[in-house]
Structure formats: C-alpha cells, structure tokens
Amino acid sequence: AILRATGKAVTAETPKSICASMAERLKMNNVLLSHKEISLDTKTVPYSLEQLSADDPEIIFVVTMGKAEEINKKMRDNPAWANIQAVRNNRVYFLPSDLFLMNPGVNTPKAMNQLLDLAYRQ
C-alpha cells in the first residue's frame, strides 16, 4: 500500500502520484488497484485505516506532508492499525517527501533504489 499522510487525513496514492507510479514501474502490487470501484483520476483517493486493515498489505509506504513522528503516532493510535500484516512485521516505511512527494527529477534513480531496498533487499 502507498499512503499519503498529513496531520489531518490519510489517503491512498494512485498511479498518478510520484511514489505509486514508481512502485508500479518496479512491478509492486498496490492494494488500492484491487478496488475496481475506486476512480484513479486523481493522485490520491480517500482510504480508511479500516479498509487498509481489510486489504492487509505486506508492506506500507507512507509519504508524509508534515511531521512524520506525529503522523506515525496518530496512525498507531487507531486500533485497526495493529491488525495489519505490514505493521506486525515492521514493514511500514515513512518516505522522505523530497524524493516521493514532488517529482525528484535527477534523483529519481535514488528514489526508486530506496523503494527496491525497502521492499526486496532487507
């Protein structure tokens, strides 16, 4: 799963976003795409932690807009969070916004390598 988290909300990223498009190019499975009823016309879509828990991803990438520590705490305070496989296996990764929120330009290979390292090389 690829999430975008702010101090106010958590949304899921579609392939129109930077991070989710990189994951797609790396042949990673974005659980959001299994929901055929969700329109993928925007970069992010509403996505509850309860739905995330039901989808139960192996890995969660979180792109933050704001203070990652505060966002992490808010997410962990939700009871649905503890039931997710990625959380139980310590496979939740908070990604730096300079590489994954905006187009990283010449740093794209660095960003894609970071995703590879987190997903496959640990």
Short mmCIF file of C-alpha atoms in Angstrom, two decimals:
data_model
loop_
_atom_site.label_atom_id
_atom_site.label_comp_id
_atom_site.label_asym_id
_atom_site.label_seq_id
_atom_site.Cartn_x
_atom_site.Cartn_y
_atom_site.Cartn_z
CA ALA A 1 0.00 0.00 0.00
CA ILE A 2 1.15 3.53 -0.70
CA LEU A 3 -0.35 6.11 1.62
CA ARG A 4 -0.12 9.88 1.80
CA ALA A 5 -0.50 11.13 5.32
CA THR A 6 -0.99 14.64 6.62
CA GLY A 7 -1.78 15.88 10.09
CA LYS A 8 -5.47 15.72 9.15
CA ALA A 9 -6.00 12.72 6.88
CA VAL A 10 -4.64 9.55 5.35
CA THR A 11 -5.31 8.87 1.68
CA ALA A 12 -4.11 6.23 -0.74
CA GLU A 13 -1.93 7.11 -3.69
CA THR A 14 -2.97 6.16 -7.21
CA PRO A 15 -0.53 5.55 -10.08
CA LYS A 16 -0.87 9.25 -10.93
CA SER A 17 1.24 10.10 -7.86
CA ILE A 18 5.04 10.04 -7.80
CA CYS A 19 5.56 7.22 -5.32
CA ALA A 20 2.80 4.93 -6.60
CA SER A 21 3.95 5.38 -10.19
CA MET A 22 7.48 4.37 -9.14
CA ALA A 23 6.11 1.31 -7.34
CA GLU A 24 4.14 0.40 -10.45
CA ARG A 25 7.27 0.67 -12.63
CA LEU A 26 9.05 -1.62 -10.16
CA LYS A 27 6.22 -4.17 -10.58
CA MET A 28 5.00 -3.79 -6.99
CA ASN A 29 1.35 -4.55 -6.27
CA ASN A 30 -0.59 -1.54 -4.95
CA VAL A 31 -3.55 -2.94 -2.96
CA LEU A 32 -5.61 0.09 -3.96
CA LEU A 33 -5.77 -1.23 -7.53
CA SER A 34 -7.77 -4.25 -6.40
CA HIS A 35 -10.71 -1.91 -5.73
CA LYS A 36 -12.27 -1.56 -9.18
CA GLU A 37 -14.92 0.83 -7.84
CA ILE A 38 -12.32 3.46 -6.95
CA SER A 39 -11.68 6.12 -9.59
CA LEU A 40 -7.98 6.57 -10.32
CA ASP A 41 -8.35 10.00 -11.92
CA THR A 42 -6.58 11.86 -9.11
CA LYS A 43 -3.23 11.41 -7.33
CA THR A 44 -4.86 10.36 -4.07
CA VAL A 45 -8.21 8.94 -3.00
CA PRO A 46 -9.91 8.60 0.37
CA TYR A 47 -8.87 5.38 2.07
CA SER A 48 -9.61 4.47 5.66
CA LEU A 49 -7.33 2.60 8.02
CA GLU A 50 -10.16 0.12 8.40
CA GLN A 51 -10.03 -0.59 4.64
CA LEU A 52 -6.26 -0.80 4.84
CA SER A 53 -6.64 -3.36 7.61
CA ALA A 54 -9.05 -5.38 5.45
CA ASP A 55 -6.63 -5.23 2.50
CA ASP A 56 -3.80 -6.32 4.85
CA PRO A 57 -0.75 -5.36 2.75
CA GLU A 58 2.68 -6.90 3.28
CA ILE A 59 4.40 -3.50 3.01
CA ILE A 60 3.19 0.04 3.57
CA PHE A 61 4.99 3.06 2.16
CA VAL A 62 3.91 6.35 3.73
CA VAL A 63 4.63 9.67 2.06
CA THR A 64 4.15 12.39 4.64
CA MET A 65 3.16 16.01 4.40
CA GLY A 66 4.05 17.24 7.85
CA LYS A 67 5.85 15.80 10.84
CA ALA A 68 6.31 12.06 10.32
CA GLU A 69 6.55 11.38 14.06
CA GLU A 70 3.17 12.98 14.79
CA ILE A 71 1.52 11.28 11.83
CA ASN A 72 3.01 7.92 12.83
CA LYS A 73 1.62 8.31 16.36
CA LYS A 74 -1.84 9.25 15.10
CA MET A 75 -1.91 6.20 12.81
CA ARG A 76 -0.70 3.86 15.56
CA ASP A 77 -3.43 5.16 17.91
CA ASN A 78 -6.08 3.69 15.59
CA PRO A 79 -6.96 0.11 16.70
CA ALA A 80 -7.22 -1.05 13.06
CA TRP A 81 -3.52 -0.28 12.57
CA ALA A 82 -2.29 -3.08 14.85
CA ASN A 83 -4.07 -5.77 12.81
CA ILE A 84 -2.20 -5.08 9.57
CA GLN A 85 0.42 -7.60 8.46
CA ALA A 86 2.91 -4.85 7.45
CA VAL A 87 2.64 -3.28 10.91
CA ARG A 88 3.06 -6.59 12.73
CA ASN A 89 6.15 -7.39 10.62
CA ASN A 90 7.72 -3.90 10.92
CA ARG A 91 7.36 -3.26 7.18
CA VAL A 92 5.95 0.28 7.39
CA TYR A 93 8.29 2.82 5.86
CA PHE A 94 7.97 6.58 6.14
CA LEU A 95 9.49 8.01 2.97
CA PRO A 96 11.22 11.38 2.62
CA SER A 97 8.96 13.92 0.95
CA ASP A 98 11.82 15.40 -1.09
CA LEU A 99 12.04 12.13 -3.05
CA PHE A 100 8.43 10.94 -3.05
CA LEU A 101 6.02 13.86 -2.70
CA MET A 102 7.26 16.03 -5.54
CA ASN A 103 8.97 14.91 -8.72
CA PRO A 104 12.53 14.04 -7.64
CA GLY A 105 13.94 14.88 -11.09
CA VAL A 106 17.55 13.75 -11.36
CA ASN A 107 17.14 11.93 -8.02
CA THR A 108 14.54 9.53 -9.46
CA PRO A 109 17.03 6.61 -9.61
CA LYS A 110 17.88 7.24 -5.94
CA ALA A 111 14.19 7.20 -5.00
CA MET A 112 13.49 4.03 -6.97
CA ASN A 113 16.52 2.32 -5.44
CA GLN A 114 15.25 3.26 -1.99
CA LEU A 115 11.91 1.58 -2.75
CA LEU A 116 13.74 -1.50 -4.04
CA ASP A 117 15.93 -1.66 -0.96
CA LEU A 118 12.98 -1.39 1.41
CA ALA A 119 10.81 -3.89 -0.45
CA TYR A 120 13.29 -6.52 -1.58
CA ARG A 121 16.75 -6.12 -0.10
CA GLN A 122 16.08 -6.20 3.62
#
